[in-house]
PDB file of N, CA, C and O in Angstrom:
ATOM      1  N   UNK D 149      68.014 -99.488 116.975  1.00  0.00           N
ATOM      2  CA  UNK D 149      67.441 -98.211 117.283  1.00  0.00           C
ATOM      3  C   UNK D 149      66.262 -97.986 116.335  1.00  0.00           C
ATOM      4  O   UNK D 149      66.414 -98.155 115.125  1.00  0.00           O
ATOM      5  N   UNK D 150      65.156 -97.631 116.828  1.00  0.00           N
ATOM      6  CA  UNK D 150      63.955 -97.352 115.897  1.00  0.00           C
ATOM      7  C   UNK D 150      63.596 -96.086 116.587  1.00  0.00           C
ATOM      8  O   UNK D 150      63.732 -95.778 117.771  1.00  0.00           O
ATOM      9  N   UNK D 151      63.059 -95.357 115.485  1.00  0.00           N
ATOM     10  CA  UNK D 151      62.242 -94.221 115.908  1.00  0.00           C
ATOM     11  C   UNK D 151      60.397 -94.100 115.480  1.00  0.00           C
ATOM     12  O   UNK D 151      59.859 -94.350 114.401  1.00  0.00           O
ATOM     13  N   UNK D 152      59.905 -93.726 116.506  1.00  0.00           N
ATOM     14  CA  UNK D 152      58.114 -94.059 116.500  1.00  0.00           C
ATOM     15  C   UNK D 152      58.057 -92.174 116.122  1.00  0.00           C
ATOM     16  O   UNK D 152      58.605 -91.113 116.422  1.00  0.00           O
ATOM     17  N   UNK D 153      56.706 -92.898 115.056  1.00  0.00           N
ATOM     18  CA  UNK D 153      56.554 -90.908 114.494  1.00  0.00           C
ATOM     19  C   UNK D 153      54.458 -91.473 114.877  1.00  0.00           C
ATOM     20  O   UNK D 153      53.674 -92.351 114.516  1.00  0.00           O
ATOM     21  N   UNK D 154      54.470 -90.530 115.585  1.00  0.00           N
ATOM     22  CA  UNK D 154      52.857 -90.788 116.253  1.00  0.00           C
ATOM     23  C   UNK D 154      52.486 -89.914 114.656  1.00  0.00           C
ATOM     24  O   UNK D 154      53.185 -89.118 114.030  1.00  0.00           O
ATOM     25  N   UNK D 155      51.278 -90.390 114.400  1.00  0.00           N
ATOM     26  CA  UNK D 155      50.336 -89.948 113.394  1.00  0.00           C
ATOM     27  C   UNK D 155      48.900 -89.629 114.071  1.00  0.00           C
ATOM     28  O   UNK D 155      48.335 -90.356 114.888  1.00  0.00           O
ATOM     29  N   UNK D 156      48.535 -88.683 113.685  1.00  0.00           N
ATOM     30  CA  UNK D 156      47.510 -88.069 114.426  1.00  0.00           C
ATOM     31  C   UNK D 156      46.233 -87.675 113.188  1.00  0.00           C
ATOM     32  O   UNK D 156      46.421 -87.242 112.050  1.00  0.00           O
ATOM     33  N   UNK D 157      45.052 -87.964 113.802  1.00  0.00           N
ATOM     34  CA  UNK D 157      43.812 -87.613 112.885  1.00  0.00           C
ATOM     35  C   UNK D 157      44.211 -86.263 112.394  1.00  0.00           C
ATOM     36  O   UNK D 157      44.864 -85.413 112.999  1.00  0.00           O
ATOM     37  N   UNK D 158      43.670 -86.207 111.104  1.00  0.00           N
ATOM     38  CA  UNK D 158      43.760 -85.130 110.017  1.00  0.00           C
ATOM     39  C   UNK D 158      41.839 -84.550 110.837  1.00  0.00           C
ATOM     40  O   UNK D 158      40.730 -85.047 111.034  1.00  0.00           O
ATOM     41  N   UNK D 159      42.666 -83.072 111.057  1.00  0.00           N
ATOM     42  CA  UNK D 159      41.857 -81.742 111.648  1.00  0.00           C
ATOM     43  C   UNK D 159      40.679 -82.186 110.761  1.00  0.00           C
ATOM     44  O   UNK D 159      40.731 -82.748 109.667  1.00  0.00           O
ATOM     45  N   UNK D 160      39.577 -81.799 111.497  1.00  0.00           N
ATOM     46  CA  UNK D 160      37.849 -81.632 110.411  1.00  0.00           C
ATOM     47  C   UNK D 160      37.660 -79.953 109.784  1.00  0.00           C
ATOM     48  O   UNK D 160      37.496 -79.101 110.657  1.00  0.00           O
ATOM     49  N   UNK D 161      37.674 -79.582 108.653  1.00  0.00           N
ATOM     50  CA  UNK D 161      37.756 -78.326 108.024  1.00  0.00           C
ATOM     51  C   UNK D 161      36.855 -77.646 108.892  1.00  0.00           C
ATOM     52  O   UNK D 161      35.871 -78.287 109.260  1.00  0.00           O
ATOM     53  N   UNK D 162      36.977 -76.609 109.248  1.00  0.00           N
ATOM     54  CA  UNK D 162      35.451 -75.289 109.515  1.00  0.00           C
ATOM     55  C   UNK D 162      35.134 -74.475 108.364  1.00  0.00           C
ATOM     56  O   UNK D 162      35.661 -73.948 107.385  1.00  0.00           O
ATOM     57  N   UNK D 163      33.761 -74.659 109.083  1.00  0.00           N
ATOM     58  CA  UNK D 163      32.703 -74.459 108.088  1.00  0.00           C
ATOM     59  C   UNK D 163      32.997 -73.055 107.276  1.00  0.00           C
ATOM     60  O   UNK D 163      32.899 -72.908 106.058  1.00  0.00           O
ATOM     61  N   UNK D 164      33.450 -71.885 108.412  1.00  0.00           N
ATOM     62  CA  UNK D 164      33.138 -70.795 107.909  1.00  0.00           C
ATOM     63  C   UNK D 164      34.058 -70.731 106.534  1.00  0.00           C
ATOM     64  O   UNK D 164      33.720 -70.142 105.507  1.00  0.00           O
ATOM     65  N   UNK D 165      35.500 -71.586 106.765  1.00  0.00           N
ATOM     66  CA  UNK D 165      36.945 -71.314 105.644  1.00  0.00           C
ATOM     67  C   UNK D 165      36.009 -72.013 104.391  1.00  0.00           C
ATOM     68  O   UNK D 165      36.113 -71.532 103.263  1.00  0.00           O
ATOM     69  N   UNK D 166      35.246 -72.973 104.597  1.00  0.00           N
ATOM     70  CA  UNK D 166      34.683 -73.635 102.801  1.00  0.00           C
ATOM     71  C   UNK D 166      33.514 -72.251 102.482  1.00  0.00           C
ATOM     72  O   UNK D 166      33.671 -71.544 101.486  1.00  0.00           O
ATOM     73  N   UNK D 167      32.716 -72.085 103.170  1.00  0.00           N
ATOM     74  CA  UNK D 167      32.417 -70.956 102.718  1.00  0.00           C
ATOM     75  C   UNK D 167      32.675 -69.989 102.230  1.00  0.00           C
ATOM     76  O   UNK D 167      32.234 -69.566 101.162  1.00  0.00           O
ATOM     77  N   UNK D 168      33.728 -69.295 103.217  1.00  0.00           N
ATOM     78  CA  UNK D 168      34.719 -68.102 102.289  1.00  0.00           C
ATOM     79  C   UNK D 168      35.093 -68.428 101.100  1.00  0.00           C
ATOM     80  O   UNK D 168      35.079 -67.662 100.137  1.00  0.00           O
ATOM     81  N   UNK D 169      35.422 -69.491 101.089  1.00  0.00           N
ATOM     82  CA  UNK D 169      36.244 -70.237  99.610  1.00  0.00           C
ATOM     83  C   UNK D 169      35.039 -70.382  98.625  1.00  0.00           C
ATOM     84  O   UNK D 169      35.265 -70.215  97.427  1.00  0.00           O
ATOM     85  N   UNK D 170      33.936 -70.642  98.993  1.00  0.00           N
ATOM     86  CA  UNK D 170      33.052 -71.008  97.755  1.00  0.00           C
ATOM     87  C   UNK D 170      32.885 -69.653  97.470  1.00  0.00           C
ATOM     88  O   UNK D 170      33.045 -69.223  96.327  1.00  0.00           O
ATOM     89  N   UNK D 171      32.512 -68.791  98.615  1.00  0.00           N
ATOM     90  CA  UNK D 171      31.778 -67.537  98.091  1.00  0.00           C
ATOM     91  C   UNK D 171      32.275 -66.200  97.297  1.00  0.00           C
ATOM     92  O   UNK D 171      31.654 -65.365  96.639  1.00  0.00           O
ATOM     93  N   UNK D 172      33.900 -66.372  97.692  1.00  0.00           N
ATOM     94  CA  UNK D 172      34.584 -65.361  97.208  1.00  0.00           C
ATOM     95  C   UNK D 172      34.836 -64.783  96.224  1.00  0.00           C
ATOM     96  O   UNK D 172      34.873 -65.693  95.396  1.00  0.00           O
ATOM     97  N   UNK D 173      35.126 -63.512  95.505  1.00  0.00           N
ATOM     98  CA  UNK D 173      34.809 -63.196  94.276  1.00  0.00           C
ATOM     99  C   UNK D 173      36.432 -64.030  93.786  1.00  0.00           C
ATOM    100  O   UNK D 173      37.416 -64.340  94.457  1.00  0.00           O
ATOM    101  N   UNK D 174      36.051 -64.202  92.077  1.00  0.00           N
ATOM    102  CA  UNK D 174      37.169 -64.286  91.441  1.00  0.00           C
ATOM    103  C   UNK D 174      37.736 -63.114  91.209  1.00  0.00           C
ATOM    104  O   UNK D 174      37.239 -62.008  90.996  1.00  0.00           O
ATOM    105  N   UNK D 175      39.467 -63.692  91.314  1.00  0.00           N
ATOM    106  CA  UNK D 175      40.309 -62.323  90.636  1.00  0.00           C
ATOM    107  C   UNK D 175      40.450 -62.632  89.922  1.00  0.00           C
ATOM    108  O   UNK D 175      40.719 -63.810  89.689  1.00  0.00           O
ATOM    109  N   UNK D 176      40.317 -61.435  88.872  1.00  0.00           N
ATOM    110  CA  UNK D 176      40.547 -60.935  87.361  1.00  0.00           C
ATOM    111  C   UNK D 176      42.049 -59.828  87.392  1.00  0.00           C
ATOM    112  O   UNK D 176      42.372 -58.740  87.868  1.00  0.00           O
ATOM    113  N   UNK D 177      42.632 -60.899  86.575  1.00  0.00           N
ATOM    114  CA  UNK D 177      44.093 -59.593  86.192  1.00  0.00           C
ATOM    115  C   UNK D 177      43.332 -58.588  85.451  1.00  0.00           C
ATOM    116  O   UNK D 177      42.544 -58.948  84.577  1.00  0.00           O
ATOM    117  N   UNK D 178      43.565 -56.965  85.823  1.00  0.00           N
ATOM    118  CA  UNK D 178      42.896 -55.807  84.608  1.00  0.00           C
ATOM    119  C   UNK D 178      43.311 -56.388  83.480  1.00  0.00           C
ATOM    120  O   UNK D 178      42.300 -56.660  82.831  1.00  0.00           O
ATOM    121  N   UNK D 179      44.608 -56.834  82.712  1.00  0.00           N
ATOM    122  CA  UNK D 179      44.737 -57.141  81.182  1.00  0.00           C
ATOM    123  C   UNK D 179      45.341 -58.318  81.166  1.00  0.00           C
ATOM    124  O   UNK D 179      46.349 -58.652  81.788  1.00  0.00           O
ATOM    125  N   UNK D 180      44.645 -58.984  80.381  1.00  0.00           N
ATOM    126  CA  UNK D 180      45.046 -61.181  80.216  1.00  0.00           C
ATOM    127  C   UNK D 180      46.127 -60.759  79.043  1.00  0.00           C
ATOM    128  O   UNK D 180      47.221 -61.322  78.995  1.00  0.00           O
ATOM    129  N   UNK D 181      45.721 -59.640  78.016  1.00  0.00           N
ATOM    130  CA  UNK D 181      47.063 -59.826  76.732  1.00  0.00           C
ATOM    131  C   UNK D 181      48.286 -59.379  76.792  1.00  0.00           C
ATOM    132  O   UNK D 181      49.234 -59.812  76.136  1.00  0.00           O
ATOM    133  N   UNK D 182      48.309 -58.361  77.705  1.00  0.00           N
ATOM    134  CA  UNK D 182      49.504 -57.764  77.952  1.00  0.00           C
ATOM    135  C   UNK D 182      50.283 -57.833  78.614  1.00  0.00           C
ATOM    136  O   UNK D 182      49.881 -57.690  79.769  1.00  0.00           O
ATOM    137  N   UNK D 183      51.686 -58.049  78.512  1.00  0.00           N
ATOM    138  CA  UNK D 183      52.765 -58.574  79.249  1.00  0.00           C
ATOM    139  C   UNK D 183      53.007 -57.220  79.416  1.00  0.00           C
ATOM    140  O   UNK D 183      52.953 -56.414  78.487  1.00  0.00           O
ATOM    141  N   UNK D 184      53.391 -56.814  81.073  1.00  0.00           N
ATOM    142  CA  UNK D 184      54.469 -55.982  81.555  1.00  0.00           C
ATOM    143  C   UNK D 184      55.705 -55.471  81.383  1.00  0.00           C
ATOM    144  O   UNK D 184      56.227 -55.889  82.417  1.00  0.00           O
ATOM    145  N   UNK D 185      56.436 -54.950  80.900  1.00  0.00           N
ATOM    146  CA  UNK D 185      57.565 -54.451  81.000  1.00  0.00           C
ATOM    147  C   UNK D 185      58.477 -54.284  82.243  1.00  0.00           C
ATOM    148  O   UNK D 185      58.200 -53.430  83.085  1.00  0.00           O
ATOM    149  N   UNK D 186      59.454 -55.009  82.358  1.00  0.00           N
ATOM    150  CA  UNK D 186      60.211 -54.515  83.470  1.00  0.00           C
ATOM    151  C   UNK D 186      61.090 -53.362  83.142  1.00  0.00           C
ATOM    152  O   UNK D 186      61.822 -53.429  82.154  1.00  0.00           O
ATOM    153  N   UNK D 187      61.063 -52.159  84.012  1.00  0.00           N
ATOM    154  CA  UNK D 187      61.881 -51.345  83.839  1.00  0.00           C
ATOM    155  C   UNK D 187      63.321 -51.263  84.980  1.00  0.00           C
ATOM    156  O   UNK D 187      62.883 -50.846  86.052  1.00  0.00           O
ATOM    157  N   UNK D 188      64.687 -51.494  85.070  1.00  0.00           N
ATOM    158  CA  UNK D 188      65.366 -51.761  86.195  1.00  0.00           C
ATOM    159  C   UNK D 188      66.101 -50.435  85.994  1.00  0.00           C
ATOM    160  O   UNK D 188      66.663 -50.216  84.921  1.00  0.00           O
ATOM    161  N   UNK D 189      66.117 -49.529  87.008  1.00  0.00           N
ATOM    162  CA  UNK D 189      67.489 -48.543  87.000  1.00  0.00           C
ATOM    163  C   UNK D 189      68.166 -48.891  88.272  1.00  0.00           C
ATOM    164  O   UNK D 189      67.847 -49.787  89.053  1.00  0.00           O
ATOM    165  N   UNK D 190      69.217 -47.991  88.372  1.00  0.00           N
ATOM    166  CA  UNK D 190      70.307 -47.844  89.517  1.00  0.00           C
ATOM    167  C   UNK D 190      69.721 -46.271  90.299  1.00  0.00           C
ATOM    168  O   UNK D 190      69.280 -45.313  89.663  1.00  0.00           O
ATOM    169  N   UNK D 191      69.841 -46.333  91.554  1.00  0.00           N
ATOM    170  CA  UNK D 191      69.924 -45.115  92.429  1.00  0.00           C
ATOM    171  C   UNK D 191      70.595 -44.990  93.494  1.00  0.00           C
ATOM    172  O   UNK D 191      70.752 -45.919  94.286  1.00  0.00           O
ATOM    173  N   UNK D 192      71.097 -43.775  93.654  1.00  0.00           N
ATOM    174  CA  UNK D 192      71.900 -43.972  94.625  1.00  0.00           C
ATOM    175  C   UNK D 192      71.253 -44.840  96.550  1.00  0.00           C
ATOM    176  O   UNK D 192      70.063 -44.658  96.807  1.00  0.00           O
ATOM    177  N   UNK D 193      71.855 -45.412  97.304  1.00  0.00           N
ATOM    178  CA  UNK D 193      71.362 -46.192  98.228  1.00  0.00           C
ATOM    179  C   UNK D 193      70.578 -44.998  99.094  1.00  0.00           C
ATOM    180  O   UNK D 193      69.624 -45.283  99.818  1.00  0.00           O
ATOM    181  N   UNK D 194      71.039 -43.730  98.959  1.00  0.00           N
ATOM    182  CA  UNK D 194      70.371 -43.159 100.379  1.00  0.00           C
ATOM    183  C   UNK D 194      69.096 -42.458  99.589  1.00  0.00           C
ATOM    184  O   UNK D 194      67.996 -42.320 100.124  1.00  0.00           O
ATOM    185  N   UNK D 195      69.412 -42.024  98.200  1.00  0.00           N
ATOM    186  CA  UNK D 195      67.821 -41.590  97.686  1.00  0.00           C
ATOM    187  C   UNK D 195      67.282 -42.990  97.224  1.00  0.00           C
ATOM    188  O   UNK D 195      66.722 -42.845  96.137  1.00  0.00           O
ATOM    189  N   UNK D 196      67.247 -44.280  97.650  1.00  0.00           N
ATOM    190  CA  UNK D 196      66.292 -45.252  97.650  1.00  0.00           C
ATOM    191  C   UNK D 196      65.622 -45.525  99.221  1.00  0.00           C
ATOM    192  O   UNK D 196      64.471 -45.896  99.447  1.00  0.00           O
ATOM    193  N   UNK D 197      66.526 -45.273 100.068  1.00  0.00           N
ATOM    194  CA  UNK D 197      65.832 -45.073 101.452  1.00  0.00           C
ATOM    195  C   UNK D 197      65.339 -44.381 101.622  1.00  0.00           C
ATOM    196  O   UNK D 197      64.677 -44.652 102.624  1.00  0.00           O
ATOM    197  N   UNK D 198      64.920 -42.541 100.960  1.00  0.00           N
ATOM    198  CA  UNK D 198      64.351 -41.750 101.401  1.00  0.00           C
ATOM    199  C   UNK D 198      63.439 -42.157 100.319  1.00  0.00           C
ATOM    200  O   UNK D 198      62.443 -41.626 100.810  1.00  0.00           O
ATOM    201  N   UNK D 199      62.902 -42.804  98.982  1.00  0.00           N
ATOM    202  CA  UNK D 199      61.862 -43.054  98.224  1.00  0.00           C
ATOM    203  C   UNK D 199      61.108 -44.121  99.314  1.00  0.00           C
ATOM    204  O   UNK D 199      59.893 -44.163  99.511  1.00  0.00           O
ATOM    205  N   UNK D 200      61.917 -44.791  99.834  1.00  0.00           N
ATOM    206  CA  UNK D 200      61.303 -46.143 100.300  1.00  0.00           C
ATOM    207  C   UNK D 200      60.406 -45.270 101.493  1.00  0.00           C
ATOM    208  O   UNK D 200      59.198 -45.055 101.402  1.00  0.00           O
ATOM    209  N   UNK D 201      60.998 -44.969 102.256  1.00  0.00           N
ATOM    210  CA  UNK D 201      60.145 -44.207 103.379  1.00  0.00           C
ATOM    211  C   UNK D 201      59.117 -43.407 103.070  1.00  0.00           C
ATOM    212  O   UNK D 201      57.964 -43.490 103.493  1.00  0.00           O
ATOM    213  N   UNK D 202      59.647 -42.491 102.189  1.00  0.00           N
ATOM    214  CA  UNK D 202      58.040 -41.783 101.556  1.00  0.00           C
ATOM    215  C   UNK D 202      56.752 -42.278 101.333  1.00  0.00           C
ATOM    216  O   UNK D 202      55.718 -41.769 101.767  1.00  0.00           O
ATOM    217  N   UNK D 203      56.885 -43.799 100.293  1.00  0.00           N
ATOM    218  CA  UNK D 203      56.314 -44.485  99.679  1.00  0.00           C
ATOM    219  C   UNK D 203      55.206 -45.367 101.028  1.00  0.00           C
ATOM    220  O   UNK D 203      54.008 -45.638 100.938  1.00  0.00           O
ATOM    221  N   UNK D 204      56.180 -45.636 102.213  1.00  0.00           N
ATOM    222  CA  UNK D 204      55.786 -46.585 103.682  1.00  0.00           C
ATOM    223  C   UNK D 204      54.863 -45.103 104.248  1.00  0.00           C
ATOM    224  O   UNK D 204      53.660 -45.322 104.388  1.00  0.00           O
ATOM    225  N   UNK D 205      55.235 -43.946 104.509  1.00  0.00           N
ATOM    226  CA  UNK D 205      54.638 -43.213 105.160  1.00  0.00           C
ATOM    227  C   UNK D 205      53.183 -43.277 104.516  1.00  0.00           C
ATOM    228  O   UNK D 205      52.219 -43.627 105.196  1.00  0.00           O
ATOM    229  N   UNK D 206      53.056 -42.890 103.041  1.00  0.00           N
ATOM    230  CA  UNK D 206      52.218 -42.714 102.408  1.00  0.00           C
ATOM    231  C   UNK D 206      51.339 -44.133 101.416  1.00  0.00           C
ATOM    232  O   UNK D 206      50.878 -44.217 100.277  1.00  0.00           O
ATOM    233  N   UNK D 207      51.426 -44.820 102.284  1.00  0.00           N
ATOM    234  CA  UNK D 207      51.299 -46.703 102.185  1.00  0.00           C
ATOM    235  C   UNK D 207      50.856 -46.694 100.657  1.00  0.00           C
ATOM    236  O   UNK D 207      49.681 -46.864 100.331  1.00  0.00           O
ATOM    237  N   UNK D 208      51.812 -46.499  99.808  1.00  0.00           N
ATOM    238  CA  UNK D 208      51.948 -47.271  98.600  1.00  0.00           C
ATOM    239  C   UNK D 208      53.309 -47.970  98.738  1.00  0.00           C
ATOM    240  O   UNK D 208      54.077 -48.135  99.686  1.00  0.00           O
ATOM    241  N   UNK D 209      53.333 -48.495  96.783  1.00  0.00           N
ATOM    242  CA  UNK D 209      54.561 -49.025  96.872  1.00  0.00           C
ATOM    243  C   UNK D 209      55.443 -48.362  95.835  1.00  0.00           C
ATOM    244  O   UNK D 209      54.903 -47.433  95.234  1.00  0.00           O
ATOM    245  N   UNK D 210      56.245 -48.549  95.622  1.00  0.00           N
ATOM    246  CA  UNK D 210      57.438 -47.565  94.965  1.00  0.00           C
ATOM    247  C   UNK D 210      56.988 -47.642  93.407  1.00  0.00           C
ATOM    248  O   UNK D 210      56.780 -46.702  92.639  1.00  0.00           O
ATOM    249  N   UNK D 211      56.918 -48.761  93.213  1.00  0.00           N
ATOM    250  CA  UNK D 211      56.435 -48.957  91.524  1.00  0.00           C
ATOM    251  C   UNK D 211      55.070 -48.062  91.249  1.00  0.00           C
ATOM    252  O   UNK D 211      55.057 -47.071  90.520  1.00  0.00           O
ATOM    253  N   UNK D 212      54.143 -48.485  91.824  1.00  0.00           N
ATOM    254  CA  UNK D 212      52.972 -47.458  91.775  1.00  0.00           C
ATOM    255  C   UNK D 212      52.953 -46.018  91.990  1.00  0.00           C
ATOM    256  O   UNK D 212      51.988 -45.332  91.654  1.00  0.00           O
ATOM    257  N   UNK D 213      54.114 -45.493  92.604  1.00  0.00           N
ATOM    258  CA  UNK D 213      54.333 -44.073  92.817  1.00  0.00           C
ATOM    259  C   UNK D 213      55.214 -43.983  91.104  1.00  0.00           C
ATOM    260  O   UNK D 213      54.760 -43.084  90.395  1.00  0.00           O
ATOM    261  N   UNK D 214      56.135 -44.652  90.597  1.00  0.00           N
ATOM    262  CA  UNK D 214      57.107 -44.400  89.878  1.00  0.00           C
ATOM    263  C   UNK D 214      56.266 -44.297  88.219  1.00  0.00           C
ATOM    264  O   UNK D 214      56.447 -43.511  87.289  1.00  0.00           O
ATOM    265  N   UNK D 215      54.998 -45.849  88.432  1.00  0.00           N
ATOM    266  CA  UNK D 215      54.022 -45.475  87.097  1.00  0.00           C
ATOM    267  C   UNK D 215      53.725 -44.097  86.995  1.00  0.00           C
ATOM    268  O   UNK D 215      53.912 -43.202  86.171  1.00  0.00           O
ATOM    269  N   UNK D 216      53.160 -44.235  88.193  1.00  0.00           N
ATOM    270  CA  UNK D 216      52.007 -42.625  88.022  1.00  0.00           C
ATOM    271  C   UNK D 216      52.959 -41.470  87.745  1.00  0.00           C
ATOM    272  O   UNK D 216      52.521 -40.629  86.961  1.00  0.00           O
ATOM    273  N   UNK D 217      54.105 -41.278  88.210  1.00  0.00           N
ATOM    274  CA  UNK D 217      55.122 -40.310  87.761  1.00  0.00           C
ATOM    275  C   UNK D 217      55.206 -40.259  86.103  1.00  0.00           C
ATOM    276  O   UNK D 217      55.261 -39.375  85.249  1.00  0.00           O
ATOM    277  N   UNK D 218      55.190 -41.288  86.125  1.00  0.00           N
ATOM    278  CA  UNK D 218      55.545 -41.320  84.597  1.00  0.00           C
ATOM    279  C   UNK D 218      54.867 -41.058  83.555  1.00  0.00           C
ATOM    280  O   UNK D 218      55.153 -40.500  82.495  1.00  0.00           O
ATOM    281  N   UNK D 219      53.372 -41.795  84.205  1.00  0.00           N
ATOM    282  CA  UNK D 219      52.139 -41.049  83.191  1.00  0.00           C
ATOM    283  C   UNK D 219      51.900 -39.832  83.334  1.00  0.00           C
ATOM    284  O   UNK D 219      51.451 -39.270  82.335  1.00  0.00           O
ATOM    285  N   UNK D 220      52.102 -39.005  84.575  1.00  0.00           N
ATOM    286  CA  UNK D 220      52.248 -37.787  84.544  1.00  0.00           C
ATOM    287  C   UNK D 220      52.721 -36.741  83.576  1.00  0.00           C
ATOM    288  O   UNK D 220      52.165 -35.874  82.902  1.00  0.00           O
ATOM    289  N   UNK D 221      54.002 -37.161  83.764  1.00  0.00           N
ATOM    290  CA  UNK D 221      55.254 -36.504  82.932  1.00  0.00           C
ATOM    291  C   UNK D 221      54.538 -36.942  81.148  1.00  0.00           C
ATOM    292  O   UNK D 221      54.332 -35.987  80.398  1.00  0.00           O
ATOM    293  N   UNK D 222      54.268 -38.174  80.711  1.00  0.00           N
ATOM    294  CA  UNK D 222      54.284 -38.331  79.232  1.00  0.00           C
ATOM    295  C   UNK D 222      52.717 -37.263  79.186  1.00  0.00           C
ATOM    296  O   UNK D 222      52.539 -36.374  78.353  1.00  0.00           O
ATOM    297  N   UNK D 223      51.602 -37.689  80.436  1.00  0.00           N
ATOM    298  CA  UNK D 223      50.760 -36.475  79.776  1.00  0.00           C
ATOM    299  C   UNK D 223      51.180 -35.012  79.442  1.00  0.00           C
ATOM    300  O   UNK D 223      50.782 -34.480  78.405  1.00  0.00           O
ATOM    301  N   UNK D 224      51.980 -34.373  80.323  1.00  0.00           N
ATOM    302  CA  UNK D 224      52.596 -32.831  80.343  1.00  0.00           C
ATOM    303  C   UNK D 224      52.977 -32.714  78.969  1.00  0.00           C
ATOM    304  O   UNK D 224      52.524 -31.886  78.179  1.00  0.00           O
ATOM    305  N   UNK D 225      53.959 -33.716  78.694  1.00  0.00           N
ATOM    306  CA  UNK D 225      54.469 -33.536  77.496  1.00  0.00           C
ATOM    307  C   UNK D 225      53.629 -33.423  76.290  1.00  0.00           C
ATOM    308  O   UNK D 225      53.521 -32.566  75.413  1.00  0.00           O
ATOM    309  N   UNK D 226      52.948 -34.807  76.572  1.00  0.00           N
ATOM    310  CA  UNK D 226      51.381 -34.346  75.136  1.00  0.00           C
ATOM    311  C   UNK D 226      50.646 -33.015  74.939  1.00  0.00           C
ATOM    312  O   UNK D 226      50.089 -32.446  74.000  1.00  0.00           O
ATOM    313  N   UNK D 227      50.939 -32.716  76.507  1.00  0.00           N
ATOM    314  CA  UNK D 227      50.023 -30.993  76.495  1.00  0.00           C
ATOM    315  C   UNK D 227      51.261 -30.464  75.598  1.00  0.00           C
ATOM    316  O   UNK D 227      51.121 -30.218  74.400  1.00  0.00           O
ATOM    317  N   UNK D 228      52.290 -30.335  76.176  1.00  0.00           N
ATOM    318  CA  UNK D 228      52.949 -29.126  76.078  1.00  0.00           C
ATOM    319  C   UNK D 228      53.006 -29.902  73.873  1.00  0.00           C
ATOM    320  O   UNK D 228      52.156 -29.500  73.078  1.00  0.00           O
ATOM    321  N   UNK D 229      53.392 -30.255  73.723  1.00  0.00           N
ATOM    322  CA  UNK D 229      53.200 -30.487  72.506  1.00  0.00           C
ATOM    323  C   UNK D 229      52.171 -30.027  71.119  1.00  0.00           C
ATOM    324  O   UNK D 229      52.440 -29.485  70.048  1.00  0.00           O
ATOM    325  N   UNK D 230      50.764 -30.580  71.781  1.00  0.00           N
ATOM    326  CA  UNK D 230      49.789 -30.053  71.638  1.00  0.00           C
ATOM    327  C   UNK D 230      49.582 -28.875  71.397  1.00  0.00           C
ATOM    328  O   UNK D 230      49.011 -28.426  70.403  1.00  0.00           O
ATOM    329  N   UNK D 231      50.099 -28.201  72.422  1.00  0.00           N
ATOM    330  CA  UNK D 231      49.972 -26.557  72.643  1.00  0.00           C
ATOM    331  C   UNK D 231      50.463 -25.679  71.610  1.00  0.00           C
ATOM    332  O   UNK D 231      50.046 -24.582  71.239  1.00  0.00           O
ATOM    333  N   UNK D 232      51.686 -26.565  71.119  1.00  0.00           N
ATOM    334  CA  UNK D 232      52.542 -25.465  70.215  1.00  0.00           C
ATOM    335  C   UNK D 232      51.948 -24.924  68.788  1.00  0.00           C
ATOM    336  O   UNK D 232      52.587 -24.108  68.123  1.00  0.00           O
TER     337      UNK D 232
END
């Protein structure tokens, strides 16, 4: 019993994909020194479905809603600090 595997010419690239590729900007991470922090909590399953949906309606993603919360809140606090 033998089995035949047909080999077929390798596709000719188009033009327009080497172009895109030469021309495209580089990405730059915003910060090369700084490592991220992972932050992990627990929530309950049905207030993670109603974050998740919010987040889809309003096409972000949950982490980016949860930063900005947060810088929020630590600015308030600097005010309210400040203030006293």
């Amino acid at each position: 019993m033998s089995k035949r595997i047909t080999m077929t010419a390798r596709p000719k690239p188009k033009a327009e994909l080497d172009k895109w590729v030469e021309t495209r900007a580089p990405v730059v991470p915003e910060k090369l020194s700084v490592k991220p922090k992972r932050l992990t909590i627990d929530i309950d399953p049905s207030l993670h479905k109603r974050l998740k949906m919010s987040c889809v309606n309003r096409d972000i993603q949950i982490a980016d809603l949860i930063r900005t919360l947060i810088e929020r809140d630590l600015v308030d606090q600097e005010h309210l600090i400040a203030d006293r």
